[in-house]
């Protein structure tokens, strides 16, 4: 991660000069704010990324003189961060603004339209509407294939996302097919040490584990982990995701102590990156509850399920395991439902 401090140092110097010579309402200043946002996004500092992307958009809306392509880019960047933070409604709002801004621009917009369709697909997938997600992913992929050919990173991204949607629909053979195509393209064009390759290995690992091929799954996870730690350091959310998945392998193999260890490592990273109210935090609490459920320790299981509920339902802060929230503002309906089912089963075992 040594490149980030140097990049920020250079940006700081540029910002000092820019503000002194140009004032704070200039397109160059907007571009610098955007770069601050991008660096913080890659560092996993999403609140700071959001701050700088908003600053960039505010300046661009004042000074870009109808250059709607840069405004569209700002909307897209904000949508990405809100999606990562688990605020899917806000993400959808900015992605739709992105689409509308594209209609105002005269630049060659095929990559932007492909990105817009892809990002809408992402939000629908995360909200659990997998068929609609696949529709948007296919629209994105068709644009990319027509404009760029098969061996392009945008096409690889489309294959990856289609694979994820099939995974969540439970169609693992199709998922494996698309995810492998994504990995093959990424290895061809960006080599074997790029974070996108780590994503592909991680996603393939998920499918292999679901197919009970634990050896292949663990091999994929370890490849992903090595790449991500080298690229981002040990406290990045992508590293946490792999820890969670390694923990899931140990759950499947009934090695519960190791499973808890990896879930706890992931949880610390996620809370540091996102705070307590986030779908990924809830997912780890829920998984840890499942571990203690399998260990027949229903009291601990219920404690973790309750923490999962607190992380999913805004303004619900009740630690009493016998109280459930009223469902108004929810991070992830899928995680919430899984948690409530686990909690019900744990209570049943506790009482019987």
mmCIF file of C-alpha atoms in Angstrom:
data_model
loop_
_atom_site.group_PDB
_atom_site.id
_atom_site.type_symbol
_atom_site.label_atom_id
_atom_site.label_comp_id
_atom_site.label_asym_id
_atom_site.label_seq_id
_atom_site.Cartn_x
_atom_site.Cartn_y
_atom_site.Cartn_z
ATOM 1 C CA UNK A 1 0.000 0.000 0.000
ATOM 2 C CA UNK A 2 3.054 2.266 -0.126
ATOM 3 C CA UNK A 3 1.814 3.891 -3.341
ATOM 4 C CA UNK A 4 -1.156 5.521 -1.590
ATOM 5 C CA UNK A 5 0.721 7.936 0.727
ATOM 6 C CA UNK A 6 2.853 9.097 -2.210
ATOM 7 C CA UNK A 7 -0.217 9.598 -4.389
ATOM 8 C CA UNK A 8 -1.946 11.591 -1.648
ATOM 9 C CA UNK A 9 1.193 13.688 -1.141
ATOM 10 C CA UNK A 10 1.208 14.589 -4.845
ATOM 11 C CA UNK A 11 -2.517 15.368 -4.768
ATOM 12 C CA UNK A 12 -2.061 17.578 -1.705
ATOM 13 C CA UNK A 13 0.606 19.567 -3.524
ATOM 14 C CA UNK A 14 -1.600 19.896 -6.591
ATOM 15 C CA UNK A 15 -4.597 20.945 -4.512
ATOM 16 C CA UNK A 16 -2.605 23.631 -2.662
ATOM 17 C CA UNK A 17 -1.403 25.112 -5.948
ATOM 18 C CA UNK A 18 -4.812 24.772 -7.596
ATOM 19 C CA UNK A 19 -6.747 26.451 -4.805
ATOM 20 C CA UNK A 20 -4.204 29.276 -4.678
ATOM 21 C CA UNK A 21 -4.179 29.930 -8.441
ATOM 22 C CA UNK A 22 -7.689 28.880 -9.509
ATOM 23 C CA UNK A 23 -9.961 29.128 -6.483
ATOM 24 C CA UNK A 24 -12.258 26.339 -5.346
ATOM 25 C CA UNK A 25 -14.683 26.379 -8.306
ATOM 26 C CA UNK A 26 -12.663 25.075 -11.229
ATOM 27 C CA UNK A 27 -12.815 21.830 -13.200
ATOM 28 C CA UNK A 28 -9.226 20.988 -12.228
ATOM 29 C CA UNK A 29 -10.169 21.218 -8.550
ATOM 30 C CA UNK A 30 -13.149 18.949 -9.236
ATOM 31 C CA UNK A 31 -10.795 16.463 -10.878
ATOM 32 C CA UNK A 32 -8.476 16.516 -7.866
ATOM 33 C CA UNK A 33 -11.383 15.879 -5.492
ATOM 34 C CA UNK A 34 -12.366 12.966 -7.720
ATOM 35 C CA UNK A 35 -8.848 11.520 -7.478
ATOM 36 C CA UNK A 36 -8.939 11.814 -3.680
ATOM 37 C CA UNK A 37 -12.206 9.883 -3.787
ATOM 38 C CA UNK A 38 -10.766 7.149 -5.992
ATOM 39 C CA UNK A 39 -7.675 6.660 -3.826
ATOM 40 C CA UNK A 40 -9.778 6.367 -0.691
ATOM 41 C CA UNK A 41 -12.100 3.920 -2.445
ATOM 42 C CA UNK A 42 -9.200 1.618 -3.268
ATOM 43 C CA UNK A 43 -7.902 1.961 0.303
ATOM 44 C CA UNK A 44 -11.304 0.851 1.592
ATOM 45 C CA UNK A 45 -11.934 4.250 3.243
ATOM 46 C CA UNK A 46 -15.447 4.580 1.886
ATOM 47 C CA UNK A 47 -16.710 7.480 4.005
ATOM 48 C CA UNK A 48 -13.778 9.597 2.834
ATOM 49 C CA UNK A 49 -14.336 8.450 -0.746
ATOM 50 C CA UNK A 50 -17.972 9.527 -0.478
ATOM 51 C CA UNK A 51 -16.971 12.925 0.903
ATOM 52 C CA UNK A 52 -14.554 13.669 -1.937
ATOM 53 C CA UNK A 53 -16.813 12.337 -4.687
ATOM 54 C CA UNK A 54 -19.581 14.630 -3.420
ATOM 55 C CA UNK A 55 -17.169 17.579 -3.371
ATOM 56 C CA UNK A 56 -16.140 16.764 -6.936
ATOM 57 C CA UNK A 57 -19.754 16.568 -8.095
ATOM 58 C CA UNK A 58 -20.668 19.851 -6.382
ATOM 59 C CA UNK A 59 -17.887 21.685 -8.226
ATOM 60 C CA UNK A 60 -18.589 19.979 -11.550
ATOM 61 C CA UNK A 61 -22.259 20.926 -11.439
ATOM 62 C CA UNK A 62 -21.182 24.573 -11.188
ATOM 63 C CA UNK A 63 -18.350 24.784 -13.712
ATOM 64 C CA UNK A 64 -18.321 22.056 -16.368
ATOM 65 C CA UNK A 65 -20.165 24.034 -19.079
ATOM 66 C CA UNK A 66 -22.451 21.235 -20.263
ATOM 67 C CA UNK A 67 -19.742 18.551 -20.192
ATOM 68 C CA UNK A 68 -22.221 15.953 -19.059
ATOM 69 C CA UNK A 69 -19.726 13.090 -19.373
ATOM 70 C CA UNK A 70 -17.808 14.180 -16.253
ATOM 71 C CA UNK A 71 -21.062 14.780 -14.364
ATOM 72 C CA UNK A 72 -22.167 11.288 -15.367
ATOM 73 C CA UNK A 73 -18.863 9.897 -14.094
ATOM 74 C CA UNK A 74 -19.417 11.598 -10.728
ATOM 75 C CA UNK A 75 -22.905 10.127 -10.407
ATOM 76 C CA UNK A 76 -21.503 6.698 -11.238
ATOM 77 C CA UNK A 77 -18.716 7.001 -8.659
ATOM 78 C CA UNK A 78 -21.198 7.958 -5.955
ATOM 79 C CA UNK A 79 -23.464 5.068 -6.899
ATOM 80 C CA UNK A 80 -20.551 2.650 -6.551
ATOM 81 C CA UNK A 81 -19.690 3.863 -3.044
ATOM 82 C CA UNK A 82 -23.292 3.800 -1.837
ATOM 83 C CA UNK A 83 -23.569 0.251 -3.206
ATOM 84 C CA UNK A 84 -20.415 -0.817 -1.357
ATOM 85 C CA UNK A 85 -21.731 0.778 1.846
ATOM 86 C CA UNK A 86 -24.954 -1.220 1.497
ATOM 87 C CA UNK A 87 -27.229 1.772 0.821
ATOM 88 C CA UNK A 88 -28.845 0.268 -2.258
ATOM 89 C CA UNK A 89 -31.632 2.833 -2.601
ATOM 90 C CA UNK A 90 -29.109 5.687 -2.729
ATOM 91 C CA UNK A 91 -26.977 3.672 -5.138
ATOM 92 C CA UNK A 92 -29.973 3.178 -7.419
ATOM 93 C CA UNK A 93 -30.743 6.911 -7.291
ATOM 94 C CA UNK A 94 -27.249 7.876 -8.445
ATOM 95 C CA UNK A 95 -27.091 5.155 -11.093
ATOM 96 C CA UNK A 96 -30.340 6.478 -12.561
ATOM 97 C CA UNK A 97 -28.877 9.998 -12.535
ATOM 98 C CA UNK A 98 -25.878 8.504 -14.319
ATOM 99 C CA UNK A 99 -28.164 7.081 -17.027
ATOM 100 C CA UNK A 100 -29.997 10.393 -17.402
ATOM 101 C CA UNK A 101 -26.743 12.356 -17.675
ATOM 102 C CA UNK A 102 -25.575 9.984 -20.414
ATOM 103 C CA UNK A 103 -28.581 10.983 -22.492
ATOM 104 C CA UNK A 104 -27.301 14.577 -22.437
ATOM 105 C CA UNK A 105 -23.791 13.824 -23.673
ATOM 106 C CA UNK A 106 -22.578 13.539 -27.256
ATOM 107 C CA UNK A 107 -19.404 11.545 -26.532
ATOM 108 C CA UNK A 108 -19.010 7.942 -27.671
ATOM 109 C CA UNK A 109 -21.004 6.544 -24.802
ATOM 110 C CA UNK A 110 -20.959 2.756 -25.248
ATOM 111 C CA UNK A 111 -18.670 2.115 -22.240
ATOM 112 C CA UNK A 112 -20.812 4.408 -20.104
ATOM 113 C CA UNK A 113 -24.064 2.745 -21.139
ATOM 114 C CA UNK A 114 -22.541 -0.672 -20.532
ATOM 115 C CA UNK A 115 -21.406 0.474 -17.079
ATOM 116 C CA UNK A 116 -24.835 1.917 -16.317
ATOM 117 C CA UNK A 117 -26.619 -1.324 -17.199
ATOM 118 C CA UNK A 118 -24.039 -3.322 -15.261
ATOM 119 C CA UNK A 119 -24.367 -1.167 -12.157
ATOM 120 C CA UNK A 120 -28.154 -1.349 -12.179
ATOM 121 C CA UNK A 121 -27.796 -5.114 -12.464
ATOM 122 C CA UNK A 122 -25.501 -5.081 -9.434
ATOM 123 C CA UNK A 123 -28.042 -3.280 -7.277
ATOM 124 C CA UNK A 124 -30.880 -5.565 -8.345
ATOM 125 C CA UNK A 125 -28.708 -8.609 -7.598
ATOM 126 C CA UNK A 126 -27.822 -7.304 -4.151
ATOM 127 C CA UNK A 127 -31.497 -6.585 -3.488
ATOM 128 C CA UNK A 128 -32.307 -10.197 -4.430
ATOM 129 C CA UNK A 129 -33.997 -9.630 -7.827
ATOM 130 C CA UNK A 130 -31.754 -12.005 -9.770
ATOM 131 C CA UNK A 131 -33.790 -12.233 -12.976
ATOM 132 C CA UNK A 132 -33.848 -8.459 -13.390
ATOM 133 C CA UNK A 133 -30.145 -8.377 -12.540
ATOM 134 C CA UNK A 134 -29.441 -10.881 -15.323
ATOM 135 C CA UNK A 135 -31.425 -8.768 -17.778
ATOM 136 C CA UNK A 136 -29.255 -5.713 -17.106
ATOM 137 C CA UNK A 137 -26.027 -7.740 -17.042
ATOM 138 C CA UNK A 138 -26.861 -9.217 -20.447
ATOM 139 C CA UNK A 139 -27.569 -5.757 -21.873
ATOM 140 C CA UNK A 140 -24.186 -4.602 -20.590
ATOM 141 C CA UNK A 141 -22.362 -7.646 -21.956
ATOM 142 C CA UNK A 142 -23.963 -7.367 -25.395
ATOM 143 C CA UNK A 143 -22.808 -3.747 -25.713
ATOM 144 C CA UNK A 144 -19.268 -4.660 -24.644
ATOM 145 C CA UNK A 145 -18.982 -7.679 -26.943
ATOM 146 C CA UNK A 146 -20.175 -5.679 -29.942
ATOM 147 C CA UNK A 147 -17.868 -2.737 -29.297
ATOM 148 C CA UNK A 148 -14.794 -4.405 -27.828
ATOM 149 C CA UNK A 149 -14.675 -8.085 -28.701
ATOM 150 C CA UNK A 150 -14.334 -10.943 -26.242
ATOM 151 C CA UNK A 151 -10.903 -10.299 -24.712
ATOM 152 C CA UNK A 152 -11.584 -7.075 -22.821
ATOM 153 C CA UNK A 153 -11.772 -6.320 -19.099
ATOM 154 C CA UNK A 154 -15.339 -4.983 -19.379
ATOM 155 C CA UNK A 155 -16.461 -8.239 -20.974
ATOM 156 C CA UNK A 156 -14.689 -10.135 -18.191
ATOM 157 C CA UNK A 157 -16.621 -8.053 -15.672
ATOM 158 C CA UNK A 158 -19.910 -8.897 -17.361
ATOM 159 C CA UNK A 159 -19.134 -12.626 -17.336
ATOM 160 C CA UNK A 160 -18.222 -12.358 -13.652
ATOM 161 C CA UNK A 161 -21.452 -10.630 -12.691
ATOM 162 C CA UNK A 162 -23.642 -12.977 -14.717
ATOM 163 C CA UNK A 163 -21.897 -15.834 -12.921
ATOM 164 C CA UNK A 164 -22.700 -14.266 -9.554
ATOM 165 C CA UNK A 165 -26.372 -13.936 -10.451
ATOM 166 C CA UNK A 166 -26.565 -17.589 -11.517
ATOM 167 C CA UNK A 167 -24.815 -18.545 -8.280
ATOM 168 C CA UNK A 168 -27.450 -16.778 -6.217
ATOM 169 C CA UNK A 169 -30.191 -18.405 -8.292
ATOM 170 C CA UNK A 170 -28.637 -21.758 -7.362
ATOM 171 C CA UNK A 171 -27.573 -22.637 -10.924
ATOM 172 C CA UNK A 172 -23.975 -23.533 -10.125
ATOM 173 C CA UNK A 173 -23.031 -25.072 -13.476
ATOM 174 C CA UNK A 174 -23.886 -21.869 -15.345
ATOM 175 C CA UNK A 175 -22.204 -19.847 -12.601
ATOM 176 C CA UNK A 176 -18.995 -21.857 -12.937
ATOM 177 C CA UNK A 177 -19.019 -21.485 -16.723
ATOM 178 C CA UNK A 178 -19.320 -17.691 -16.664
ATOM 179 C CA UNK A 179 -16.916 -17.181 -13.761
ATOM 180 C CA UNK A 180 -14.253 -19.326 -15.428
ATOM 181 C CA UNK A 181 -14.603 -17.316 -18.656
ATOM 182 C CA UNK A 182 -14.129 -14.145 -16.630
ATOM 183 C CA UNK A 183 -10.972 -15.492 -14.986
ATOM 184 C CA UNK A 184 -9.517 -16.677 -18.307
ATOM 185 C CA UNK A 185 -9.914 -13.224 -19.867
ATOM 186 C CA UNK A 186 -8.504 -11.441 -16.824
ATOM 187 C CA UNK A 187 -5.435 -13.682 -16.679
ATOM 188 C CA UNK A 188 -4.865 -13.046 -20.382
ATOM 189 C CA UNK A 189 -5.042 -9.253 -20.265
ATOM 190 C CA UNK A 190 -3.928 -8.210 -16.755
ATOM 191 C CA UNK A 191 -1.812 -11.074 -15.427
ATOM 192 C CA UNK A 192 -2.071 -13.112 -12.243
ATOM 193 C CA UNK A 193 -1.440 -10.449 -9.565
ATOM 194 C CA UNK A 194 -4.274 -8.016 -10.251
ATOM 195 C CA UNK A 195 -7.099 -7.556 -7.685
ATOM 196 C CA UNK A 196 -9.701 -8.373 -10.355
ATOM 197 C CA UNK A 197 -8.058 -11.784 -10.725
ATOM 198 C CA UNK A 198 -8.372 -12.188 -6.950
ATOM 199 C CA UNK A 199 -12.099 -11.467 -7.291
ATOM 200 C CA UNK A 200 -12.415 -14.181 -9.931
ATOM 201 C CA UNK A 201 -10.585 -16.736 -7.795
ATOM 202 C CA UNK A 202 -12.750 -15.858 -4.806
ATOM 203 C CA UNK A 203 -15.986 -16.207 -6.764
ATOM 204 C CA UNK A 204 -14.917 -19.525 -8.272
ATOM 205 C CA UNK A 205 -14.023 -20.719 -4.786
ATOM 206 C CA UNK A 206 -17.567 -20.006 -3.628
ATOM 207 C CA UNK A 207 -19.004 -22.235 -6.351
ATOM 208 C CA UNK A 208 -16.555 -25.085 -5.736
ATOM 209 C CA UNK A 209 -17.392 -25.056 -2.025
ATOM 210 C CA UNK A 210 -21.125 -25.135 -2.765
ATOM 211 C CA UNK A 211 -20.426 -28.152 -4.973
ATOM 212 C CA UNK A 212 -18.510 -29.661 -1.995
ATOM 213 C CA UNK A 213 -15.204 -29.556 -3.834
ATOM 214 C CA UNK A 214 -13.443 -28.109 -0.798
ATOM 215 C CA UNK A 215 -9.906 -28.665 -2.065
ATOM 216 C CA UNK A 216 -10.471 -26.597 -5.212
ATOM 217 C CA UNK A 217 -12.434 -24.036 -3.236
ATOM 218 C CA UNK A 218 -9.661 -23.536 -0.684
ATOM 219 C CA UNK A 219 -7.046 -23.322 -3.436
ATOM 220 C CA UNK A 220 -9.019 -20.507 -5.089
ATOM 221 C CA UNK A 221 -9.469 -18.674 -1.783
ATOM 222 C CA UNK A 222 -5.769 -18.879 -0.951
ATOM 223 C CA UNK A 223 -4.839 -17.514 -4.390
ATOM 224 C CA UNK A 224 -7.291 -14.656 -3.870
ATOM 225 C CA UNK A 225 -5.962 -13.923 -0.382
ATOM 226 C CA UNK A 226 -2.320 -13.702 -1.501
ATOM 227 C CA UNK A 227 -3.163 -11.262 -4.309
ATOM 228 C CA UNK A 228 -5.358 -9.024 -2.148
ATOM 229 C CA UNK A 229 -2.945 -8.786 0.778
ATOM 230 C CA UNK A 230 -0.150 -7.863 -1.630
ATOM 231 C CA UNK A 231 -2.341 -5.252 -3.342
ATOM 232 C CA UNK A 232 -4.213 -3.738 -0.384
ATOM 233 C CA UNK A 233 -2.663 -4.863 2.886
ATOM 234 C CA UNK A 234 -4.334 -6.996 5.539
ATOM 235 C CA UNK A 235 -7.143 -4.625 6.598
ATOM 236 C CA UNK A 236 -9.069 -4.293 3.336
ATOM 237 C CA UNK A 237 -12.693 -5.482 2.899
ATOM 238 C CA UNK A 238 -11.683 -7.752 0.004
ATOM 239 C CA UNK A 239 -9.326 -9.560 2.377
ATOM 240 C CA UNK A 240 -12.176 -9.860 4.880
ATOM 241 C CA UNK A 241 -14.414 -11.382 2.219
ATOM 242 C CA UNK A 242 -11.869 -14.131 1.605
ATOM 243 C CA UNK A 243 -11.488 -14.756 5.345
ATOM 244 C CA UNK A 244 -15.258 -15.187 5.545
ATOM 245 C CA UNK A 245 -15.244 -17.675 2.703
ATOM 246 C CA UNK A 246 -12.343 -19.655 4.186
ATOM 247 C CA UNK A 247 -14.338 -19.749 7.408
ATOM 248 C CA UNK A 248 -17.275 -21.184 5.472
ATOM 249 C CA UNK A 249 -15.069 -24.030 4.231
ATOM 250 C CA UNK A 250 -14.198 -24.907 7.817
ATOM 251 C CA UNK A 251 -17.908 -24.771 8.707
ATOM 252 C CA UNK A 252 -18.628 -27.288 5.959
ATOM 253 C CA UNK A 253 -15.774 -29.491 7.228
ATOM 254 C CA UNK A 254 -17.093 -29.220 10.822
ATOM 255 C CA UNK A 255 -13.881 -27.549 12.044
ATOM 256 C CA UNK A 256 -15.804 -24.953 14.022
ATOM 257 C CA UNK A 257 -12.939 -23.425 16.006
ATOM 258 C CA UNK A 258 -11.054 -22.473 12.830
ATOM 259 C CA UNK A 259 -14.315 -21.277 11.290
ATOM 260 C CA UNK A 260 -14.919 -18.873 14.188
ATOM 261 C CA UNK A 261 -11.328 -17.626 13.993
ATOM 262 C CA UNK A 262 -11.672 -16.624 10.333
ATOM 263 C CA UNK A 263 -15.125 -15.087 10.826
ATOM 264 C CA UNK A 264 -13.782 -12.940 13.673
ATOM 265 C CA UNK A 265 -10.860 -11.747 11.529
ATOM 266 C CA UNK A 266 -13.323 -10.738 8.815
ATOM 267 C CA UNK A 267 -15.669 -9.038 11.274
ATOM 268 C CA UNK A 268 -12.973 -6.721 12.646
ATOM 269 C CA UNK A 269 -12.065 -5.552 9.150
ATOM 270 C CA UNK A 270 -15.684 -5.011 8.087
ATOM 271 C CA UNK A 271 -16.619 -3.020 11.191
ATOM 272 C CA UNK A 272 -13.518 -0.856 10.774
ATOM 273 C CA UNK A 273 -14.407 -0.195 7.126
ATOM 274 C CA UNK A 274 -18.198 0.138 7.288
ATOM 275 C CA UNK A 275 -19.307 0.535 10.887
ATOM 276 C CA UNK A 276 -21.845 -1.721 12.599
ATOM 277 C CA UNK A 277 -24.792 -1.168 10.217
ATOM 278 C CA UNK A 278 -23.900 -2.974 7.004
ATOM 279 C CA UNK A 279 -24.988 -6.152 5.159
ATOM 280 C CA UNK A 280 -21.505 -7.691 5.289
ATOM 281 C CA UNK A 281 -21.302 -7.178 9.049
ATOM 282 C CA UNK A 282 -24.683 -8.862 9.363
ATOM 283 C CA UNK A 283 -23.554 -11.727 7.148
ATOM 284 C CA UNK A 284 -20.568 -12.471 9.400
ATOM 285 C CA UNK A 285 -22.640 -12.277 12.587
ATOM 286 C CA UNK A 286 -25.181 -14.596 10.974
ATOM 287 C CA UNK A 287 -22.493 -17.065 9.873
ATOM 288 C CA UNK A 288 -20.978 -17.072 13.360
ATOM 289 C CA UNK A 289 -24.420 -17.727 14.796
ATOM 290 C CA UNK A 290 -24.734 -20.679 12.431
ATOM 291 C CA UNK A 291 -21.418 -22.058 13.703
ATOM 292 C CA UNK A 292 -22.556 -21.997 17.328
ATOM 293 C CA UNK A 293 -25.906 -23.454 16.249
ATOM 294 C CA UNK A 294 -24.040 -26.422 14.751
ATOM 295 C CA UNK A 295 -21.981 -26.692 17.961
ATOM 296 C CA UNK A 296 -25.273 -26.928 19.914
ATOM 297 C CA UNK A 297 -24.419 -23.737 21.828
ATOM 298 C CA UNK A 298 -27.783 -22.072 21.264
ATOM 299 C CA UNK A 299 -27.240 -19.195 23.711
ATOM 300 C CA UNK A 300 -24.145 -18.006 21.829
ATOM 301 C CA UNK A 301 -25.885 -18.629 18.513
ATOM 302 C CA UNK A 302 -28.818 -16.463 19.559
ATOM 303 C CA UNK A 303 -26.463 -13.709 20.704
ATOM 304 C CA UNK A 304 -24.833 -13.564 17.282
ATOM 305 C CA UNK A 305 -28.177 -13.739 15.479
ATOM 306 C CA UNK A 306 -29.329 -10.770 17.552
ATOM 307 C CA UNK A 307 -26.200 -8.831 16.568
ATOM 308 C CA UNK A 308 -26.960 -9.703 12.943
ATOM 309 C CA UNK A 309 -30.441 -8.207 13.325
ATOM 310 C CA UNK A 310 -29.010 -5.040 14.876
ATOM 311 C CA UNK A 311 -26.623 -4.697 11.931
ATOM 312 C CA UNK A 312 -29.468 -5.073 9.411
ATOM 313 C CA UNK A 313 -32.362 -2.997 10.748
ATOM 314 C CA UNK A 314 -31.795 0.719 11.227
ATOM 315 C CA UNK A 315 -32.530 2.069 14.728
ATOM 316 C CA UNK A 316 -32.939 -1.441 16.165
ATOM 317 C CA UNK A 317 -30.593 -1.701 19.154
ATOM 318 C CA UNK A 318 -32.238 -4.400 21.273
ATOM 319 C CA UNK A 319 -29.804 -7.037 22.576
ATOM 320 C CA UNK A 320 -32.579 -9.073 24.222
ATOM 321 C CA UNK A 321 -32.686 -12.290 22.181
ATOM 322 C CA UNK A 322 -36.448 -12.605 22.681
ATOM 323 C CA UNK A 323 -37.196 -9.338 20.869
ATOM 324 C CA UNK A 324 -37.330 -8.940 17.088
ATOM 325 C CA UNK A 325 -37.375 -5.659 15.147
ATOM 326 C CA UNK A 326 -40.193 -4.106 13.202
ATOM 327 C CA UNK A 327 -38.952 -4.204 9.635
ATOM 328 C CA UNK A 328 -38.771 -0.732 8.123
ATOM 329 C CA UNK A 329 -35.273 0.184 6.921
ATOM 330 C CA UNK A 330 -33.387 -3.028 6.127
ATOM 331 C CA UNK A 331 -29.886 -3.456 4.686
ATOM 332 C CA UNK A 332 -30.411 -6.842 3.064
ATOM 333 C CA UNK A 333 -33.681 -8.772 3.053
ATOM 334 C CA UNK A 334 -31.786 -11.968 2.235
ATOM 335 C CA UNK A 335 -29.483 -11.681 5.256
ATOM 336 C CA UNK A 336 -32.371 -10.623 7.484
ATOM 337 C CA UNK A 337 -34.503 -13.612 6.476
ATOM 338 C CA UNK A 338 -31.604 -16.017 6.988
ATOM 339 C CA UNK A 339 -30.961 -14.539 10.435
ATOM 340 C CA UNK A 340 -34.602 -14.783 11.513
ATOM 341 C CA UNK A 341 -34.785 -18.416 10.364
ATOM 342 C CA UNK A 342 -31.579 -19.244 12.252
ATOM 343 C CA UNK A 343 -32.844 -17.472 15.348
ATOM 344 C CA UNK A 344 -36.164 -19.326 15.234
ATOM 345 C CA UNK A 345 -34.426 -22.700 14.920
ATOM 346 C CA UNK A 346 -32.027 -21.879 17.767
ATOM 347 C CA UNK A 347 -34.911 -20.853 20.037
ATOM 348 C CA UNK A 348 -36.738 -24.055 19.156
ATOM 349 C CA UNK A 349 -33.718 -26.174 20.125
ATOM 350 C CA UNK A 350 -33.212 -24.135 23.286
ATOM 351 C CA UNK A 351 -36.768 -24.727 24.442
ATOM 352 C CA UNK A 352 -37.099 -28.395 23.443
#
